[in-house]
Coordinates of C-alpha atoms in Angstrom, one line a residue:
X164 CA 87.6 114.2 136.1
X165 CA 91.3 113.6 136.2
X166 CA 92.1 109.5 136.8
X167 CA 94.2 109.3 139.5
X168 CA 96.6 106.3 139.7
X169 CA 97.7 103.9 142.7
X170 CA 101.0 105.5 142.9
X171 CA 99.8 108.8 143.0
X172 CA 97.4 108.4 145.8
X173 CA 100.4 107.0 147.8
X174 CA 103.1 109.1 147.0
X175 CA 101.0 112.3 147.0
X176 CA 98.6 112.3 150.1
X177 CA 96.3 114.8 148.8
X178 CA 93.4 113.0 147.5
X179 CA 92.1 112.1 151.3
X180 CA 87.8 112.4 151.7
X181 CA 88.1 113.8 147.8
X182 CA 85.9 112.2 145.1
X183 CA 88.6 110.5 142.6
X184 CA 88.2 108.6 139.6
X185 CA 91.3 105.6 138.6
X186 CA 90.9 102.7 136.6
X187 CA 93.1 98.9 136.8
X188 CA 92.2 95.5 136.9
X189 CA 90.6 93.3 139.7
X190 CA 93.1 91.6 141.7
X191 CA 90.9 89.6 143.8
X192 CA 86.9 89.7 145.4
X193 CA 85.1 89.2 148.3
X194 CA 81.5 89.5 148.7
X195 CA 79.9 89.6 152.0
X196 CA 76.7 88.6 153.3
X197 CA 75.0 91.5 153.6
X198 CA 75.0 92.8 149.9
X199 CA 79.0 94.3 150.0
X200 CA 81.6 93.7 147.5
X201 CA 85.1 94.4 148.2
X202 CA 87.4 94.4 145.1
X203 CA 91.4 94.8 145.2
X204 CA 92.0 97.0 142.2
X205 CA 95.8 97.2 140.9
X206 CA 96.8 99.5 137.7
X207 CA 100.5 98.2 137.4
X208 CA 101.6 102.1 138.6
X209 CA 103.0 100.3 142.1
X210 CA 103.0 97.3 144.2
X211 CA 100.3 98.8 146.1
X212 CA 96.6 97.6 145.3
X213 CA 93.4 99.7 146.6
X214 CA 90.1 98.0 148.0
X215 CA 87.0 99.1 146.5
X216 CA 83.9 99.0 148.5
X217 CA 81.0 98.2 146.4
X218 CA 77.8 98.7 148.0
X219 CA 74.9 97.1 146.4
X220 CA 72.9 100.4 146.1
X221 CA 75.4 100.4 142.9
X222 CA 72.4 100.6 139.9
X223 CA 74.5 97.8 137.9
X224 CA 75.4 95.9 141.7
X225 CA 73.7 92.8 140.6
X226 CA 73.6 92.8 137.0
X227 CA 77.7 93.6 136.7
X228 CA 79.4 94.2 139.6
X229 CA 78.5 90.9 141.5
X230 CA 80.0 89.3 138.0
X231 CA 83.5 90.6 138.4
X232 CA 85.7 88.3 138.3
X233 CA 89.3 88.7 138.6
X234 CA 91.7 90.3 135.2
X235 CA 88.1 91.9 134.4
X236 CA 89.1 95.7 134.0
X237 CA 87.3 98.6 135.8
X238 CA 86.7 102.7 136.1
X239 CA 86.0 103.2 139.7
X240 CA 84.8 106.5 141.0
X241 CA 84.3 107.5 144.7
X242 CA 85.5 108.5 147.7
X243 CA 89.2 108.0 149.0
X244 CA 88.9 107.0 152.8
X245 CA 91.4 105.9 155.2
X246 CA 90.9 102.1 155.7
X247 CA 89.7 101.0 159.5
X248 CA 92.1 97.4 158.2
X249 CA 94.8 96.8 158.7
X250 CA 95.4 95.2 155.3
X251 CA 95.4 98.2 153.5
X252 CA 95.7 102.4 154.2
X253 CA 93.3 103.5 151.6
X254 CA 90.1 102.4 150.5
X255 CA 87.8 103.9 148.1
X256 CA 83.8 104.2 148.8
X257 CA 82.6 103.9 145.2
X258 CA 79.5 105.4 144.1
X259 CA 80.3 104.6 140.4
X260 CA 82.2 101.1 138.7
X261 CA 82.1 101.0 135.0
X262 CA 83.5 97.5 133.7
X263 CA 85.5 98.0 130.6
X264 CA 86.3 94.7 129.7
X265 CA 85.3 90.9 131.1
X266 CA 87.9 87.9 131.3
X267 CA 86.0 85.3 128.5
X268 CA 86.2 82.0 130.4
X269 CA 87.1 83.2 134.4
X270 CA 87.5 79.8 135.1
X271 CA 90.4 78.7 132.3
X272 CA 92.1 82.4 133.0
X273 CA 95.8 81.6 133.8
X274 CA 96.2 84.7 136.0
X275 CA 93.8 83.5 138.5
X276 CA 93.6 84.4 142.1
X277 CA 95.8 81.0 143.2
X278 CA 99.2 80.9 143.6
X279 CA 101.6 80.2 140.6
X280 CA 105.3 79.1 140.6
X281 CA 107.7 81.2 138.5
X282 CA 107.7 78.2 135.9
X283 CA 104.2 78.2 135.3
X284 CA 104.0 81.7 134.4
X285 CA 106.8 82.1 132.4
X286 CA 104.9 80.3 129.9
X287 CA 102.6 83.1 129.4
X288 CA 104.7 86.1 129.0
X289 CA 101.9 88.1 127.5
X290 CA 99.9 87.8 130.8
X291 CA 102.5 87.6 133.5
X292 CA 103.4 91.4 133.9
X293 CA 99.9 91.2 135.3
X294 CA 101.0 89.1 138.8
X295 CA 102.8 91.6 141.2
X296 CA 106.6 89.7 141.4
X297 CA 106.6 90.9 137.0
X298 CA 105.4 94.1 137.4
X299 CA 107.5 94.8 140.0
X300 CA 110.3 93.8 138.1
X301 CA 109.4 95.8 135.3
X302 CA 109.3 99.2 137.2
X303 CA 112.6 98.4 138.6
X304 CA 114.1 97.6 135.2
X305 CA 112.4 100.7 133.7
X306 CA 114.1 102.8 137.0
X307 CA 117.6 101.1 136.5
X308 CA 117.5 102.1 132.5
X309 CA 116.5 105.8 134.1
X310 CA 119.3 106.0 136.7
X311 CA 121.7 104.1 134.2
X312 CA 121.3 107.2 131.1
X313 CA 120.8 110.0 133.9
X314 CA 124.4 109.1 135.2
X315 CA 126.1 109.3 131.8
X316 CA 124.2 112.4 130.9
X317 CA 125.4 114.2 134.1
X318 CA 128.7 113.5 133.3
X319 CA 128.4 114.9 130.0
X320 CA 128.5 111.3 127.8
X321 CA 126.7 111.3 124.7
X322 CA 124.1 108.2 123.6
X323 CA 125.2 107.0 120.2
X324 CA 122.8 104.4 118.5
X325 CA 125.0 101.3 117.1
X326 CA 124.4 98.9 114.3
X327 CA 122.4 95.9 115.2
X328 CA 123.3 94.7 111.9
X329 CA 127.1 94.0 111.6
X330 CA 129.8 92.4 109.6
X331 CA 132.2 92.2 112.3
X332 CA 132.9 89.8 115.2
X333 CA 134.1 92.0 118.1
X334 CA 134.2 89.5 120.7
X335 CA 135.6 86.9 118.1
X336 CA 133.9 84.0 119.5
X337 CA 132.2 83.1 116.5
X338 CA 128.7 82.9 118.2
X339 CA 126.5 85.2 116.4
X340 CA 122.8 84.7 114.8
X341 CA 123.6 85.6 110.8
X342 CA 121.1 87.7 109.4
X343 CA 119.3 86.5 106.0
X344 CA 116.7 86.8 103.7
X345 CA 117.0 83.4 102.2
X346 CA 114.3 80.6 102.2
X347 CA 116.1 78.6 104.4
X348 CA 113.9 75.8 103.1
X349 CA 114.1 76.3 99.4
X350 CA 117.7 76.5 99.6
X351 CA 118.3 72.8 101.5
X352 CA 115.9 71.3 98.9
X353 CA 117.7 72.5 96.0
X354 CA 121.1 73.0 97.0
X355 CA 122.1 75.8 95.3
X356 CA 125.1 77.4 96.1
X357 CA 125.7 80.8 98.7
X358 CA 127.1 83.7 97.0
X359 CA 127.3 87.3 97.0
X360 CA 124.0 87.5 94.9
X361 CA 122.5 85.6 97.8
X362 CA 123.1 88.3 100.6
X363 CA 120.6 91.2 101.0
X364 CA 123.8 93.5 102.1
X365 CA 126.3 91.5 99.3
X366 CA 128.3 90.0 102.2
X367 CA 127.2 87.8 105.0
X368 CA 126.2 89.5 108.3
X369 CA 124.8 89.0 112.2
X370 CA 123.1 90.3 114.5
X371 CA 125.6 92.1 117.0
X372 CA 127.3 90.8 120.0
X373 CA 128.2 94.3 121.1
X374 CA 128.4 97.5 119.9
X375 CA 131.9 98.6 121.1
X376 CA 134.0 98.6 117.8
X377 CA 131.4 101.4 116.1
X378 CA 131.1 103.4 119.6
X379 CA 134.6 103.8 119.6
X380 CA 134.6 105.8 116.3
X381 CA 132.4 108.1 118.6
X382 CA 135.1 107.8 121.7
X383 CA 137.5 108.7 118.9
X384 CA 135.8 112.0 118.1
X385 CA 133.2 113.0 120.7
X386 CA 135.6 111.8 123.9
X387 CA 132.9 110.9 126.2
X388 CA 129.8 108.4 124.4
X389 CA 127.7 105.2 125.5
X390 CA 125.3 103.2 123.9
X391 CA 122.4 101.2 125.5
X392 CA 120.2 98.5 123.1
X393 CA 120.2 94.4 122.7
X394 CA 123.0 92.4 121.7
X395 CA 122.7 88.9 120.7
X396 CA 124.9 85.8 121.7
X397 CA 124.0 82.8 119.9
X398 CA 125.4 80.5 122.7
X399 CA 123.9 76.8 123.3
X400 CA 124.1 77.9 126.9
X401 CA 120.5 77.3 128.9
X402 CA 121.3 78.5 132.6
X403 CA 120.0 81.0 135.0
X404 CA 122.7 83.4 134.1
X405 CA 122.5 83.5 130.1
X406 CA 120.1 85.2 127.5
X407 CA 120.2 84.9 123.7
X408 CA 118.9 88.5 123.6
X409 CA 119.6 90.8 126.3
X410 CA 120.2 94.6 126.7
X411 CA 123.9 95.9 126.9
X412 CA 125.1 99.5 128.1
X413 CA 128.2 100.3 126.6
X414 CA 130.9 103.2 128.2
X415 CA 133.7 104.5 125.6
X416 CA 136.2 107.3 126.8
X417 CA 139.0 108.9 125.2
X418 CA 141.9 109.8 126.9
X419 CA 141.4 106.8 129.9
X420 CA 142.8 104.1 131.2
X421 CA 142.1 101.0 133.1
X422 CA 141.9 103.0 136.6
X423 CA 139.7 105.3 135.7
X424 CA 137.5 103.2 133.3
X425 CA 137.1 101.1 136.5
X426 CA 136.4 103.1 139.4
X427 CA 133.7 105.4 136.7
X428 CA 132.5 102.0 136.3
X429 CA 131.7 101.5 140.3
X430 CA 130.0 104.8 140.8
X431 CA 128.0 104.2 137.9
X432 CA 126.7 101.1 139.7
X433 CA 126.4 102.4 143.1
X434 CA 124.3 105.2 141.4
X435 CA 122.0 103.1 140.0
X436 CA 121.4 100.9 143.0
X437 CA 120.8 104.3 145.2
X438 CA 118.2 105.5 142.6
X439 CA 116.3 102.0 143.0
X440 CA 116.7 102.9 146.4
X441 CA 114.8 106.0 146.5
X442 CA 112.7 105.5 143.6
X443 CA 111.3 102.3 144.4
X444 CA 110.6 101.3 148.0
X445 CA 107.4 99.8 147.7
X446 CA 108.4 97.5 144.9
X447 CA 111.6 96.7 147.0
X448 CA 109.3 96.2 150.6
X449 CA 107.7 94.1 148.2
X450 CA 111.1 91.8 147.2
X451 CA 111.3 91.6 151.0
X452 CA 108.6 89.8 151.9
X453 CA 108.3 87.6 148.7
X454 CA 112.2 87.0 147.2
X455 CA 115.1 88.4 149.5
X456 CA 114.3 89.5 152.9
X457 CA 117.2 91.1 153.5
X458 CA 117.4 93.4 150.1
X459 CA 116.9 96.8 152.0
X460 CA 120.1 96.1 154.1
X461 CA 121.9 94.3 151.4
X462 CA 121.6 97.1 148.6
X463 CA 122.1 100.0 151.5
X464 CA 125.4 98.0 152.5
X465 CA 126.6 97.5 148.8
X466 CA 126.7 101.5 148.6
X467 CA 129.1 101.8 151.8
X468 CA 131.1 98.9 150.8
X469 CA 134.4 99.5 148.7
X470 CA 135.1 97.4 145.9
X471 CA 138.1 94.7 145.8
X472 CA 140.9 95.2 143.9
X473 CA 142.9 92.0 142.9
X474 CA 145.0 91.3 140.0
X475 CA 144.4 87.8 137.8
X476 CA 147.5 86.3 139.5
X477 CA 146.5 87.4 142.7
X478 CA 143.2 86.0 142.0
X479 CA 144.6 82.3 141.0
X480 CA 146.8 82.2 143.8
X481 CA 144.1 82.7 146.4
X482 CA 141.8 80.2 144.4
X483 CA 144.8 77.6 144.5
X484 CA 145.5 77.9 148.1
X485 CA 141.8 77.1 148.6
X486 CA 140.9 74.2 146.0
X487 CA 140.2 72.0 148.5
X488 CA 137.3 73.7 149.8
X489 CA 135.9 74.8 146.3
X490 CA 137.0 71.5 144.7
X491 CA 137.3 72.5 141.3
X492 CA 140.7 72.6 139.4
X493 CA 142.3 76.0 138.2
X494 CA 145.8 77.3 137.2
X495 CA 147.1 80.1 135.5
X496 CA 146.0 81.0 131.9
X497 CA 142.2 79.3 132.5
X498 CA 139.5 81.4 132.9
X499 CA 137.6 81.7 136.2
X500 CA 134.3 79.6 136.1
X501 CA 130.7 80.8 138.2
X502 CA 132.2 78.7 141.3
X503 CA 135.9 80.7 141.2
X504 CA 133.7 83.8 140.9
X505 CA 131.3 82.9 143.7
X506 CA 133.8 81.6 146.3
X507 CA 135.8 85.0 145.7
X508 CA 132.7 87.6 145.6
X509 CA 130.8 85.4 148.5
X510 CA 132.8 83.5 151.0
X511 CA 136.9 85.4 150.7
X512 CA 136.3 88.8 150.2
X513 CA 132.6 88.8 151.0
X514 CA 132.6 92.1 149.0
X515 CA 132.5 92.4 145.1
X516 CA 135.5 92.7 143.4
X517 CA 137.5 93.9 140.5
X518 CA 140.1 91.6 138.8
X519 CA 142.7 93.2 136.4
X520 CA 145.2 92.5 133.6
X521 CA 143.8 88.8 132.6
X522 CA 146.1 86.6 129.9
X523 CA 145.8 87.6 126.5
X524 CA 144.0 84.6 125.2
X525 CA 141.4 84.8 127.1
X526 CA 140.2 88.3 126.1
X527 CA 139.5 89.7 122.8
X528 CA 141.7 91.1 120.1
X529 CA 141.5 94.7 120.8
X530 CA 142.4 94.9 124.6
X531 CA 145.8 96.9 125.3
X532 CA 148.5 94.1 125.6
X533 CA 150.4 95.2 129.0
X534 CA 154.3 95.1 129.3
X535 CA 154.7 91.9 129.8
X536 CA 153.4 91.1 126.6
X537 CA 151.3 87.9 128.2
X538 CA 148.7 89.8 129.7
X539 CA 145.9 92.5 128.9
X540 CA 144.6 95.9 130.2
X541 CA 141.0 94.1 131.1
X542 CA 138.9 93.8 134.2
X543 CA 135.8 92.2 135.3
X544 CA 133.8 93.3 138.2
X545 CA 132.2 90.8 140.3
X546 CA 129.4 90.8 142.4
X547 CA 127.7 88.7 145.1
X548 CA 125.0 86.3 144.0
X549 CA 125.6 87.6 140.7
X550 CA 129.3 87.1 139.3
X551 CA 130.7 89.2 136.3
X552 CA 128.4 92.0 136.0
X553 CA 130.6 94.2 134.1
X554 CA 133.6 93.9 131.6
X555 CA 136.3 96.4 130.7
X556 CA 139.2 97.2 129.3
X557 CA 141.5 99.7 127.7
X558 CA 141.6 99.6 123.8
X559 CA 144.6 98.9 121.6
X560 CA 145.8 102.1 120.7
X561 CA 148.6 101.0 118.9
X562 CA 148.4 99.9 115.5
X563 CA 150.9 97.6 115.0
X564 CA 149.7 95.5 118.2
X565 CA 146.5 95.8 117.1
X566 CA 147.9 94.2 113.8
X567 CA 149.6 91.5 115.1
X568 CA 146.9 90.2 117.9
X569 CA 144.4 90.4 114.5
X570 CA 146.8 88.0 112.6
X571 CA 147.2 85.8 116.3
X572 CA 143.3 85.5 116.3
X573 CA 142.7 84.3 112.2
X574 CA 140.7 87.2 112.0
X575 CA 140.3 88.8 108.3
X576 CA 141.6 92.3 108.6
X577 CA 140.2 94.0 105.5
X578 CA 136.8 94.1 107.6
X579 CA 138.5 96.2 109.8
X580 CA 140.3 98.6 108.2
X581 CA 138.6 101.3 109.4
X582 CA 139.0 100.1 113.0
X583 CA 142.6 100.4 112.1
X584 CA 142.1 103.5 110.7
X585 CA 141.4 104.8 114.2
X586 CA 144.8 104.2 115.1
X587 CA 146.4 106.0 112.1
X588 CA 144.3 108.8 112.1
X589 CA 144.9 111.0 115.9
X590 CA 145.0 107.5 117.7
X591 CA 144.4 108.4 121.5
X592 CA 144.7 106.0 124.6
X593 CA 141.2 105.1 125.2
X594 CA 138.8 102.4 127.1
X595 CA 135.5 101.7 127.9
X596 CA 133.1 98.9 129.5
X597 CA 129.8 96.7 128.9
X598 CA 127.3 96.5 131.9
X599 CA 124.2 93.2 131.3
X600 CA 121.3 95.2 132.1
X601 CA 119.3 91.9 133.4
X602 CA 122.5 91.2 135.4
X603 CA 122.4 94.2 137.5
X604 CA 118.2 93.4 137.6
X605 CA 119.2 90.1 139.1
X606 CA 121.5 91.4 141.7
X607 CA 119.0 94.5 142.8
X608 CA 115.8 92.6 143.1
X609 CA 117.1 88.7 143.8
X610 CA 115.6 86.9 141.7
X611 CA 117.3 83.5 140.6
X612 CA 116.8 83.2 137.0
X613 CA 117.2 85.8 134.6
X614 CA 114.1 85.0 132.4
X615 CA 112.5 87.2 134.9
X616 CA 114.5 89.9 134.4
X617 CA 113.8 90.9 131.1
X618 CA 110.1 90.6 129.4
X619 CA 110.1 89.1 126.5
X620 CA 112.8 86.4 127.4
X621 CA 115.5 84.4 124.4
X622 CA 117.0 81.6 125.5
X623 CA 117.8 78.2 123.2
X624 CA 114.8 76.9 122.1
X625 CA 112.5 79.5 123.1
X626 CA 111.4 82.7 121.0
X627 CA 107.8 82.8 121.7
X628 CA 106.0 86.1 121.1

C-alpha cells in the first residue's frame, strides 16, 4: 500500500474512512487508563502532526507499543477518521504500528517532549530539524529557493554555476578564507618558506565572497543569467545578522541600468514572499502563534506596499535632521550602520526602501562611477526588521574607469585582465544584484538570529558538523 504523508492527507482530503498506511516519528504519548495509547506522529512533510489511536488489542500493544517513547520512529496503518477534539482534525484508528527504530537512552534524548530555548538546540544541529520551529524553517527556505529560480526562469535567465574556488577579491575587502593543502602545522614548526611550489593551483586562492565577476562573463554573452550557491566572508563579526557561510543569489543583465536592475529586483522579492504565501500556510499559522503573530498581515501588506526611493544624500540629510532621536553620529561619505538602516526602514518611512548612487569609496571597484565622479551607480534595498537585504549596482562598462578605480583600490590588475577584457571585447552597459538567502528567511518567518535560518550554521568559532 502507497504511504501517505501528513501533508497529503491535509492538502488532499481524499483519504477520509480509507485504510492508509504513513510513517514519521513520535512527537509525544499519552496512555490512558483503560488500555489506549494515543501517539502524535509527525513526518517533517508539514507543521501538522496526526494522533494515532493505539488500542491495546494491537498483538505487540504491550510488548512494543506501550514502550514508545518519543524520536522512536513508526509505520502506522489504519483508518483515517475525523477527530471528535478539538486538538486535531484527523486521527488515525490503527490496526497495525511497526516500530522501525527505538531512541537508545529516552531519558538523555535531547529532543525530548519539554520545552527547549533556541540556544539549547542550536547545539545539536543534527537533531533540531526534528522540533517543529526547524522544520518549519526548512520547508520555507526550501519554498523561497523554489519561488527564487522559478522567477528567473520565467523571465527567461539562465543558472550559471560559479567558481567557489577563486583568485580574485571582488568585493576587495580582503576577508576571504584561503584555500590550502598545506600542513598548517608542519609548516609553523619548520618554517619553511610559501612559494608557488606550495600552492595546489601555483598561486594562492579563497574561497569566494561572490560570484559576480565570473557571472558577468555570462551577462556579457547570454544577456540574461543568475547564479545561486554559498559564498564565504571571513569576517570576525558574531551578530544575529552575519554568517561565515551563507547562500547568495546573484542577478546579471546586459543591456540594464540601475532603474531597472532595481525595480526587477522588487518583484523578484514580492514574488517570493507571495509563493510563501500560498505555498506555506500551515508553516506560517505556525510562525503566528509561536514567533510573529502578525506575519500573515505583515507579509500580505509587504506585497501592496511600494518601495521607497531615496537617494544617499537624501538619506543623510533625513538621518541628520533626526540624530537626536537615533543618537548616533553620521555625515556624508560614512556608511549607514544597522541603527541608520532601522530608524529609516522602521520608524520614517515605515516602508522598505531603496537608496541610490552611494560615494565611491564605500562601494567596490567595479560599480559605474556617476557624473559627478564622487558617487556610484549602487543601491541597497532595505527592509523592516531586517535592514540590507539586497545589493546592486550597474557595472563599469568603461574601461578606462574601470582602470583607474583598480589603480585607486591597490588592486593587482593582471588577475583581472580578463575582467578587462570584457570591456574591450563588445563592452555593453550592464548590472546586476546579490540577494542573502537567510536574510530574506529572516524577514519571512521572523526569527531573530540567523543561525536558524540556515541548517548547518558558520559563524566565528563554530564549524561543527
Amino acid at each position: 500500500m502507497k504511504k501517505i504523508s501528513i501533508f497529503e492527507i491535509y492538502t488532499k482530503n481524499n483519504y477520509l474512512n480509507k485504510i492508509i498506511t504513513m510513517s514519521g516519528w513520535i512527537r509525544s504519548k499519552r496512555i490512558s487508563k483503560i488500555g489506549i495509547s494515543f501517539l502524535t506522529i509527525y513526518d517533517g512533510s508539514s507543521a501538522y502532526t496526526i494522533q494515532v489511536i493505539a488500542k491495546k488489542s494491537l498483538f505487540n500493544y504491550s510488548a512494543e507499543i506501550r514502550k514508545l517513547t518519543v524520536g522512536c520512529s513508526v509505520i502506522v496503518s489504519g483508518y483515517l477518521t475525523l477527530s471528535p477534539s478539538n486538538l486535531q482534525t484527523y486521527e488515525i484508528q490503527a490496526n497495525k504500528i511497526k516500530i522501525i527504530g527505538w531512541v537508545d537512552r529516552p531519558d538523555s534524548y535531547p529532543m525530548s517532549a519539554k520545552k527547549h530555548t533556541i540556544e539549547y538546540i542550536r547545539n545539536f544541529g543534527h537533531l533540531r530539524p526534528r522540533t517543529n520551529l526547524i522544520s518549519v524553517i526548512a520547508r520555507i527556505r526550501n519554498v523561497v529557493f523554489q519561488s527564487l529560480n522559478q522567477f528567473l526562469n520565467n523571465y527567461g535567465y539562465i543558472w550559471v554555476s560559479t567558481p567557489i574556488i577563486t583568485s580574485i577579491d571582488t568585493e576587495g575587502s580582503g576577508s576571504m578564507f584561503q584555500v590550502s593543502i598545506l600542513d598548517v602545522n608542519n609548516h609553523l614548526h619548520t618554517k619553511k618558506s610559501i612559494n608557488k611550489e606550495n600552492y595546489f593551483f601555483g598561486k594562492k586562492v579563497f574561497l569566494t565572497v561572490s560570484g559576480q565577476l565570473t557571472l558577468e562573463a555570462y551577462a556579457c554573452a547570454l544577456s540574461k543569467v543568475y547564479s545561486f550557491g554559498p559564498t564565504f566572508r571571513a569576517e570576525n563579526s558574531n551578530t544575529k545578522k552575519h554568517l561565515t557561510e551563507f547562500w547568495m543569489l546573484e542577478v546579471e543583465k546586459a543591456f540594464s541600468d540601475i532603474n531597472d536592475i532595481s525595480i526587477f529586483a522588487e518583484k523578484l522579492l514580492k514574488y517570493s514572499v507571495s509563493f510563501v504565501l500560498d505555498n506555506c500556510i500551515s508553516d506560517l499559522l505556525f510562525l503566528q502563534k509561536k514567533i510573529d503573530k502578525n506575519i500573515i498581515f505583515r507579509l500580505n501588506n509587504f506585497l501592496n506596499i511600494d518601495f521607497v526611493n531615496i537617494e544617499y544624500n537624501e538619506a543623510i540629510n533625513i538621518l541628520l535632521k533626526n540624530n537626536n532621536i537615533i543618537n548616533q553620529k553620521i555625515s556624508w561619505g560614512d556608511d549607514l550602520s544597522s541603527c541608520h538602516e532601522k530608524y529609516l526602514v522602521n520608524n520614517y518611512f515605515k516602508a522598505p526602501v531603496i537608496i541610490r548612487n552611494y560615494p565611491k569609496l564605500l562601494k567596490a571597484f567595479y560599480m559605474r562611477i556617476n557624473e559627478d565622479e564622487k558617487t556610484v551607480s549602487a543601491f541597497d534595498i532595505l527592509l523592516p526588521h531586517v535592514g540590507e537585504i539586497i545589493g546592486g549596482s550597474e557595472r563599469e562598462d568603461r574601461i578606462n574607469y574601470l582602470e583607474t578605480r583598480m589603480n585607486e583600490m591597490g588592486l593587482n590588475k593582471e588577475n583581472y585582465d580578463w575582467y578587462k577584457d570584457l570591456r574591450k571585447y563588445g563592452t555593453v552597459p550592464h548590472a546586476g544584484f546579490g540577494l542573502g538567502l537567510e536574510r530574506l528567511i529572516l524577514f519571512i518567518t521572523g526569527i531573530k538570529n540567523i543561525r536558524e535560518s540556515i541548517p548547518f550554521p558558520r559563524t566565528v568559532g563554530h564549524a561543527d558538523f
